[in-house]
Amino acid sequence: DIKLFQDWGFDLLKYDNCGVPYDSIVKEGLIGKYTRMAKAIDDLSKSSGKPPILFSLCEWGRAQPWIWARNLGQTWRTTEDIGPEWWILSKIINRNSFIAWASDFYGHNDMDILEVGNGQLTYDEAKSHFTAWALMKSPLLISTNLASISKQTLEILKNKEIIAINQDSVVGTSIIPFRWGINTAWTHNITHPAQYWSGQSQNGTVIMLLNVLDHPANMFFNLTESPWIRAGRQYHVRDLWTHTNNGTAVRNFTAHQVPPHGVVALLLTDAGDEPAGLWPPCARFEWCMDQNGTRLDNIGFGEGNEDTRRRRGWPALDAV
């Protein structure tokens, strides 16, 4: 079979766990079934001298392929089938928020084909869909009818700045959530997945803000909530959808009135030391320490409380 596919000129095989023969014939578990085809691809590559066909495993994430499938192929589906509806996209994003660590140069969580241009997705939902799939390093497979594609859909699919993150030749890892937003951290919520994401790229820190609400919302975060941002520095802000440079962010950033189910995608690059004399002396006040060893945040015991602030002439925390 794989030789025939190669002769036909295909370079990717998506292998579904469908139409499985009786156990008495197969005599293999799930991994064993996929191992047979992986070995056939490897053997064909060696005998033909051609690059191996890319192997995309699809068993809908039921046996946690993000743990074992990279030994057999390049991509593995993580969920049930996709559809051009926001609730399905939200469900897929939620599932993948917990396993985003699994994608790198050696294998990718496959969040299924793109539905951009299909169904009744709004423009903002389609942008969010494409942004999340690209920045989470999922394969980007177009499924809409290219012969009748709209200018707006084509604009989304041809966003070179978003695609550049997906195809980064230096950094292969996905963005990950740094704050869930309306939910507490690590909350499984298929209608309201994680909202605040960040990751590395060869050109700077990538930020994705996802408004999972049904109404516009302001989205605020402290820069150092992202583990790749340096404290005490300020950052140039590049908007990857408006393709504009939007000034410099110092400590915090707010995206105003993000549309329902809409997205903001940013690239932050170091712009040098932050201005002197900012208060508080730490961007994140928890466990902020004076040079003399005094803890400055108000924790209600020892020197790290409001008495310390009054003695030093500093404003009360609720006035900062």
PDB file of C-alpha atoms in Angstrom, residues 31-247:
ATOM      1  CA  ILE A  31       0.548   0.868  18.981  1.00  0.00           C
ATOM      2  CA  GLY A  32       1.293  -2.392  17.175  1.00  0.00           C
ATOM      3  CA  LYS A  33      -1.117  -1.537  14.357  1.00  0.00           C
ATOM      4  CA  TYR A  34       0.565   1.808  13.737  1.00  0.00           C
ATOM      5  CA  THR A  35       4.035   0.288  14.131  1.00  0.00           C
ATOM      6  CA  ARG A  36       3.415  -1.969  11.114  1.00  0.00           C
ATOM      7  CA  MET A  37       2.800   0.999   8.818  1.00  0.00           C
ATOM      8  CA  ALA A  38       5.624   3.036  10.365  1.00  0.00           C
ATOM      9  CA  LYS A  39       8.025   0.164   9.630  1.00  0.00           C
ATOM     10  CA  ALA A  40       6.697  -0.147   6.064  1.00  0.00           C
ATOM     11  CA  ILE A  41       7.330   3.577   5.487  1.00  0.00           C
ATOM     12  CA  ASP A  42      10.847   3.272   6.880  1.00  0.00           C
ATOM     13  CA  ASP A  43      11.631   0.189   4.793  1.00  0.00           C
ATOM     14  CA  LEU A  44      10.343   1.848   1.614  1.00  0.00           C
ATOM     15  CA  SER A  45      12.463   4.940   2.231  1.00  0.00           C
ATOM     16  CA  LYS A  46      15.574   2.812   2.637  1.00  0.00           C
ATOM     17  CA  SER A  47      14.902   0.686  -0.435  1.00  0.00           C
ATOM     18  CA  SER A  48      13.864   3.584  -2.699  1.00  0.00           C
ATOM     19  CA  GLY A  49      16.364   6.164  -1.473  1.00  0.00           C
ATOM     20  CA  LYS A  50      13.527   8.691  -1.206  1.00  0.00           C
ATOM     21  CA  PRO A  51      12.526  10.661   1.902  1.00  0.00           C
ATOM     22  CA  PRO A  52       9.974   8.815   4.025  1.00  0.00           C
ATOM     23  CA  ILE A  53       6.333   9.692   3.554  1.00  0.00           C
ATOM     24  CA  LEU A  54       5.084  11.783   6.468  1.00  0.00           C
ATOM     25  CA  PHE A  55       3.013   9.632   8.788  1.00  0.00           C
ATOM     26  CA  SER A  56      -0.049  11.196  10.453  1.00  0.00           C
ATOM     27  CA  LEU A  57      -1.644   8.955  13.068  1.00  0.00           C
ATOM     28  CA  CYS A  58      -5.347   9.320  13.824  1.00  0.00           C
ATOM     29  CA  GLU A  59      -6.954   7.481  16.704  1.00  0.00           C
ATOM     30  CA  TRP A  60      -8.640  10.660  17.987  1.00  0.00           C
ATOM     31  CA  GLY A  61      -6.429  11.009  21.055  1.00  0.00           C
ATOM     32  CA  ARG A  62      -8.021   8.118  22.872  1.00  0.00           C
ATOM     33  CA  ALA A  63      -4.787   6.392  23.869  1.00  0.00           C
ATOM     34  CA  GLN A  64      -2.753   9.546  24.583  1.00  0.00           C
ATOM     35  CA  PRO A  65      -0.665   9.434  21.386  1.00  0.00           C
ATOM     36  CA  TRP A  66       1.242  12.565  22.470  1.00  0.00           C
ATOM     37  CA  ILE A  67       3.144  10.204  24.775  1.00  0.00           C
ATOM     38  CA  TRP A  68       4.133   7.475  22.288  1.00  0.00           C
ATOM     39  CA  ALA A  69       3.329   8.435  18.680  1.00  0.00           C
ATOM     40  CA  ARG A  70       6.463  10.519  18.009  1.00  0.00           C
ATOM     41  CA  ASN A  71       8.382   7.235  17.833  1.00  0.00           C
ATOM     42  CA  LEU A  72       6.265   6.217  14.841  1.00  0.00           C
ATOM     43  CA  GLY A  73       5.209   9.338  12.950  1.00  0.00           C
ATOM     44  CA  GLN A  74       5.304  13.107  12.735  1.00  0.00           C
ATOM     45  CA  THR A  75       1.779  14.081  13.810  1.00  0.00           C
ATOM     46  CA  TRP A  76      -1.031  12.590  15.874  1.00  0.00           C
ATOM     47  CA  ARG A  77      -4.634  13.648  16.264  1.00  0.00           C
ATOM     48  CA  THR A  78      -5.542  14.696  19.779  1.00  0.00           C
ATOM     49  CA  THR A  79      -9.350  14.929  19.645  1.00  0.00           C
ATOM     50  CA  GLU A  80     -12.500  13.826  17.867  1.00  0.00           C
ATOM     51  CA  ASP A  81     -13.238  15.315  14.429  1.00  0.00           C
ATOM     52  CA  ILE A  82     -13.396  19.061  13.941  1.00  0.00           C
ATOM     53  CA  GLY A  83     -16.319  21.068  12.574  1.00  0.00           C
ATOM     54  CA  PRO A  84     -16.896  24.719  11.543  1.00  0.00           C
ATOM     55  CA  GLU A  85     -18.578  25.719  14.801  1.00  0.00           C
ATOM     56  CA  TRP A  86     -17.129  27.751  17.672  1.00  0.00           C
ATOM     57  CA  TRP A  87     -18.099  25.256  20.376  1.00  0.00           C
ATOM     58  CA  ILE A  88     -16.096  22.544  18.600  1.00  0.00           C
ATOM     59  CA  LEU A  89     -13.052  24.785  18.161  1.00  0.00           C
ATOM     60  CA  SER A  90     -13.286  25.798  21.822  1.00  0.00           C
ATOM     61  CA  LYS A  91     -13.425  22.146  22.877  1.00  0.00           C
ATOM     62  CA  ILE A  92     -10.310  21.320  20.839  1.00  0.00           C
ATOM     63  CA  ILE A  93      -8.374  24.302  22.212  1.00  0.00           C
ATOM     64  CA  ASN A  94      -9.316  23.289  25.746  1.00  0.00           C
ATOM     65  CA  ARG A  95      -8.088  19.710  25.272  1.00  0.00           C
ATOM     66  CA  ASN A  96      -4.821  20.807  23.723  1.00  0.00           C
ATOM     67  CA  SER A  97      -4.107  23.406  26.403  1.00  0.00           C
ATOM     68  CA  PHE A  98      -3.138  20.540  28.721  1.00  0.00           C
ATOM     69  CA  ILE A  99      -0.809  18.777  26.249  1.00  0.00           C
ATOM     70  CA  ALA A 100       0.725  21.716  24.366  1.00  0.00           C
ATOM     71  CA  TRP A 101       4.132  20.675  25.765  1.00  0.00           C
ATOM     72  CA  ALA A 102       4.119  17.650  23.448  1.00  0.00           C
ATOM     73  CA  SER A 103       4.706  19.553  20.185  1.00  0.00           C
ATOM     74  CA  ASP A 104       8.246  20.175  19.017  1.00  0.00           C
ATOM     75  CA  PHE A 105      10.416  19.592  15.946  1.00  0.00           C
ATOM     76  CA  TYR A 106      10.098  15.818  16.379  1.00  0.00           C
ATOM     77  CA  GLY A 107       6.320  15.634  16.394  1.00  0.00           C
ATOM     78  CA  HIS A 108       3.152  17.682  16.549  1.00  0.00           C
ATOM     79  CA  ASN A 109      -0.223  17.565  18.198  1.00  0.00           C
ATOM     80  CA  ASP A 110      -2.654  17.540  15.266  1.00  0.00           C
ATOM     81  CA  MET A 111      -5.728  19.617  16.101  1.00  0.00           C
ATOM     82  CA  ASP A 112      -7.343  18.491  12.802  1.00  0.00           C
ATOM     83  CA  ILE A 113      -7.836  20.301   9.496  1.00  0.00           C
ATOM     84  CA  LEU A 114      -8.562  24.013   9.288  1.00  0.00           C
ATOM     85  CA  GLU A 115     -12.214  25.042   9.026  1.00  0.00           C
ATOM     86  CA  VAL A 116     -11.371  28.613   8.005  1.00  0.00           C
ATOM     87  CA  GLY A 117     -13.787  29.507   5.204  1.00  0.00           C
ATOM     88  CA  ASN A 118     -16.296  26.809   6.104  1.00  0.00           C
ATOM     89  CA  GLY A 119     -19.683  26.915   7.817  1.00  0.00           C
ATOM     90  CA  GLN A 120     -20.903  29.962   9.683  1.00  0.00           C
ATOM     91  CA  LEU A 121     -17.744  30.926  11.594  1.00  0.00           C
ATOM     92  CA  THR A 122     -17.507  34.676  12.105  1.00  0.00           C
ATOM     93  CA  TYR A 123     -14.475  36.546  10.842  1.00  0.00           C
ATOM     94  CA  ASP A 124     -13.111  36.825  14.386  1.00  0.00           C
ATOM     95  CA  GLU A 125     -13.748  33.144  15.112  1.00  0.00           C
ATOM     96  CA  ALA A 126     -11.893  32.183  11.942  1.00  0.00           C
ATOM     97  CA  LYS A 127      -8.942  34.391  12.957  1.00  0.00           C
ATOM     98  CA  SER A 128      -8.894  32.834  16.423  1.00  0.00           C
ATOM     99  CA  HIS A 129      -9.053  29.354  14.895  1.00  0.00           C
ATOM    100  CA  PHE A 130      -6.133  29.986  12.531  1.00  0.00           C
ATOM    101  CA  THR A 131      -4.068  31.751  15.190  1.00  0.00           C
ATOM    102  CA  ALA A 132      -4.495  29.018  17.803  1.00  0.00           C
ATOM    103  CA  TRP A 133      -3.719  26.192  15.343  1.00  0.00           C
ATOM    104  CA  ALA A 134      -0.662  28.001  13.960  1.00  0.00           C
ATOM    105  CA  LEU A 135       0.847  29.141  17.261  1.00  0.00           C
ATOM    106  CA  MET A 136       0.231  25.752  18.871  1.00  0.00           C
ATOM    107  CA  LYS A 137       2.250  24.248  15.988  1.00  0.00           C
ATOM    108  CA  SER A 138      -0.551  22.096  14.623  1.00  0.00           C
ATOM    109  CA  PRO A 139      -0.309  21.087  10.951  1.00  0.00           C
ATOM    110  CA  LEU A 140      -2.133  23.668   8.819  1.00  0.00           C
ATOM    111  CA  LEU A 141      -4.240  21.770   6.260  1.00  0.00           C
ATOM    112  CA  ILE A 142      -6.732  23.899   4.309  1.00  0.00           C
ATOM    113  CA  SER A 143     -10.131  22.295   3.749  1.00  0.00           C
ATOM    114  CA  THR A 144     -12.187  25.103   2.225  1.00  0.00           C
ATOM    115  CA  ASN A 145     -13.002  25.286  -1.487  1.00  0.00           C
ATOM    116  CA  LEU A 146     -10.141  27.293  -3.004  1.00  0.00           C
ATOM    117  CA  ALA A 147     -12.044  27.837  -6.239  1.00  0.00           C
ATOM    118  CA  SER A 148     -14.647  29.942  -4.436  1.00  0.00           C
ATOM    119  CA  ILE A 149     -12.617  31.256  -1.499  1.00  0.00           C
ATOM    120  CA  SER A 150     -13.475  34.755  -0.275  1.00  0.00           C
ATOM    121  CA  LYS A 151     -10.968  37.578  -0.053  1.00  0.00           C
ATOM    122  CA  GLN A 152     -11.460  37.695   3.715  1.00  0.00           C
ATOM    123  CA  THR A 153     -10.760  33.971   4.139  1.00  0.00           C
ATOM    124  CA  LEU A 154      -7.701  34.205   1.909  1.00  0.00           C
ATOM    125  CA  GLU A 155      -6.442  37.111   4.008  1.00  0.00           C
ATOM    126  CA  ILE A 156      -6.570  34.904   7.100  1.00  0.00           C
ATOM    127  CA  LEU A 157      -4.896  31.892   5.489  1.00  0.00           C
ATOM    128  CA  LYS A 158      -2.107  34.029   3.984  1.00  0.00           C
ATOM    129  CA  ASN A 159      -1.087  35.857   7.175  1.00  0.00           C
ATOM    130  CA  LYS A 160       2.660  35.494   6.780  1.00  0.00           C
ATOM    131  CA  GLU A 161       3.475  36.707  10.296  1.00  0.00           C
ATOM    132  CA  ILE A 162       1.275  34.055  11.889  1.00  0.00           C
ATOM    133  CA  ILE A 163       2.539  31.350   9.533  1.00  0.00           C
ATOM    134  CA  ALA A 164       6.133  32.339  10.352  1.00  0.00           C
ATOM    135  CA  ILE A 165       5.554  31.358  13.990  1.00  0.00           C
ATOM    136  CA  ASN A 166       4.133  27.991  12.928  1.00  0.00           C
ATOM    137  CA  GLN A 167       7.070  27.371  10.584  1.00  0.00           C
ATOM    138  CA  ASP A 168       9.814  28.770  12.854  1.00  0.00           C
ATOM    139  CA  SER A 169      13.072  27.017  11.934  1.00  0.00           C
ATOM    140  CA  VAL A 170      14.679  27.693  15.319  1.00  0.00           C
ATOM    141  CA  VAL A 171      11.881  27.175  17.859  1.00  0.00           C
ATOM    142  CA  GLY A 172       9.621  24.157  17.397  1.00  0.00           C
ATOM    143  CA  THR A 173       7.606  24.319  20.612  1.00  0.00           C
ATOM    144  CA  SER A 174       4.006  25.445  21.040  1.00  0.00           C
ATOM    145  CA  ILE A 175       2.647  28.397  22.941  1.00  0.00           C
ATOM    146  CA  ILE A 176       1.302  27.402  26.365  1.00  0.00           C
ATOM    147  CA  PRO A 177      -1.186  29.049  28.746  1.00  0.00           C
ATOM    148  CA  PHE A 178       0.279  31.319  31.404  1.00  0.00           C
ATOM    149  CA  ARG A 179      -3.162  32.233  32.794  1.00  0.00           C
ATOM    150  CA  TRP A 180      -6.508  30.581  32.242  1.00  0.00           C
ATOM    151  CA  GLY A 181      -8.407  33.874  32.585  1.00  0.00           C
ATOM    152  CA  ILE A 182     -11.958  33.562  33.840  1.00  0.00           C
ATOM    153  CA  ASN A 183     -11.126  30.114  35.226  1.00  0.00           C
ATOM    154  CA  THR A 184      -8.506  29.151  37.780  1.00  0.00           C
ATOM    155  CA  ALA A 185      -5.332  27.531  36.457  1.00  0.00           C
ATOM    156  CA  TRP A 186      -5.637  24.055  34.938  1.00  0.00           C
ATOM    157  CA  THR A 187      -9.422  24.237  34.720  1.00  0.00           C
ATOM    158  CA  HIS A 188     -10.956  21.879  32.148  1.00  0.00           C
ATOM    159  CA  ASN A 189     -13.713  23.897  30.498  1.00  0.00           C
ATOM    160  CA  ILE A 190     -14.768  23.077  26.932  1.00  0.00           C
ATOM    161  CA  THR A 191     -16.722  26.323  26.496  1.00  0.00           C
ATOM    162  CA  HIS A 192     -14.175  28.623  28.157  1.00  0.00           C
ATOM    163  CA  PRO A 193     -10.631  27.368  27.518  1.00  0.00           C
ATOM    164  CA  ALA A 194      -7.429  29.127  28.562  1.00  0.00           C
ATOM    165  CA  GLN A 195      -7.272  32.747  27.440  1.00  0.00           C
ATOM    166  CA  TYR A 196      -3.694  33.951  28.021  1.00  0.00           C
ATOM    167  CA  TRP A 197      -0.889  32.162  26.161  1.00  0.00           C
ATOM    168  CA  SER A 198       2.769  32.747  25.378  1.00  0.00           C
ATOM    169  CA  GLY A 199       5.718  31.028  23.784  1.00  0.00           C
ATOM    170  CA  GLN A 200       9.107  31.490  22.239  1.00  0.00           C
ATOM    171  CA  SER A 201      10.094  32.310  18.669  1.00  0.00           C
ATOM    172  CA  GLN A 202      13.391  33.132  17.047  1.00  0.00           C
ATOM    173  CA  ASN A 203      12.325  36.786  16.868  1.00  0.00           C
ATOM    174  CA  GLY A 204      10.810  37.330  20.314  1.00  0.00           C
ATOM    175  CA  THR A 205       8.084  36.272  22.709  1.00  0.00           C
ATOM    176  CA  VAL A 206       4.737  35.333  21.180  1.00  0.00           C
ATOM    177  CA  ILE A 207       1.522  36.256  23.011  1.00  0.00           C
ATOM    178  CA  MET A 208      -1.996  35.028  22.217  1.00  0.00           C
ATOM    179  CA  LEU A 209      -5.011  36.534  23.971  1.00  0.00           C
ATOM    180  CA  LEU A 210      -8.230  34.627  23.303  1.00  0.00           C
ATOM    181  CA  ASN A 211     -11.583  36.131  24.230  1.00  0.00           C
ATOM    182  CA  VAL A 212     -13.753  33.083  24.919  1.00  0.00           C
ATOM    183  CA  LEU A 213     -16.700  35.224  26.027  1.00  0.00           C
ATOM    184  CA  ASP A 214     -19.776  36.046  23.957  1.00  0.00           C
ATOM    185  CA  HIS A 215     -19.201  39.788  24.300  1.00  0.00           C
ATOM    186  CA  PRO A 216     -16.251  42.186  23.807  1.00  0.00           C
ATOM    187  CA  ALA A 217     -13.728  42.228  26.647  1.00  0.00           C
ATOM    188  CA  ASN A 218     -10.618  44.082  27.754  1.00  0.00           C
ATOM    189  CA  MET A 219      -7.754  41.657  28.320  1.00  0.00           C
ATOM    190  CA  PHE A 220      -5.003  42.697  30.735  1.00  0.00           C
ATOM    191  CA  PHE A 221      -1.832  40.898  31.750  1.00  0.00           C
ATOM    192  CA  ASN A 222       1.459  41.586  33.462  1.00  0.00           C
ATOM    193  CA  LEU A 223       4.284  40.947  30.988  1.00  0.00           C
ATOM    194  CA  THR A 224       6.251  38.816  33.446  1.00  0.00           C
ATOM    195  CA  GLU A 225       3.351  36.372  33.729  1.00  0.00           C
ATOM    196  CA  SER A 226       4.922  34.930  30.596  1.00  0.00           C
ATOM    197  CA  PRO A 227       7.971  32.898  31.649  1.00  0.00           C
ATOM    198  CA  TRP A 228       9.926  34.204  28.644  1.00  0.00           C
ATOM    199  CA  ILE A 229       9.687  37.893  29.595  1.00  0.00           C
ATOM    200  CA  ARG A 230      12.513  39.474  31.614  1.00  0.00           C
ATOM    201  CA  ALA A 231      11.648  41.559  34.669  1.00  0.00           C
ATOM    202  CA  GLY A 232      12.985  45.124  34.634  1.00  0.00           C
ATOM    203  CA  ARG A 233      12.768  45.386  30.836  1.00  0.00           C
ATOM    204  CA  GLN A 234      10.336  47.033  28.449  1.00  0.00           C
ATOM    205  CA  TYR A 235       9.158  45.523  25.176  1.00  0.00           C
ATOM    206  CA  HIS A 236       8.315  46.621  21.651  1.00  0.00           C
ATOM    207  CA  VAL A 237       4.828  45.411  20.661  1.00  0.00           C
ATOM    208  CA  ARG A 238       4.112  44.039  17.196  1.00  0.00           C
ATOM    209  CA  ASP A 239       0.497  43.163  16.294  1.00  0.00           C
ATOM    210  CA  LEU A 240       0.542  40.083  14.049  1.00  0.00           C
ATOM    211  CA  TRP A 241      -2.936  40.752  12.625  1.00  0.00           C
ATOM    212  CA  THR A 242      -2.871  44.509  12.013  1.00  0.00           C
ATOM    213  CA  HIS A 243       0.811  44.188  10.998  1.00  0.00           C
ATOM    214  CA  THR A 244       1.663  47.328  12.950  1.00  0.00           C
ATOM    215  CA  ASN A 245       4.235  48.290  15.561  1.00  0.00           C
ATOM    216  CA  ASN A 246       2.213  49.474  18.548  1.00  0.00           C
ATOM    217  CA  GLY A 247       4.680  51.242  20.788  1.00  0.00           C
TER     218      GLY A 247
END
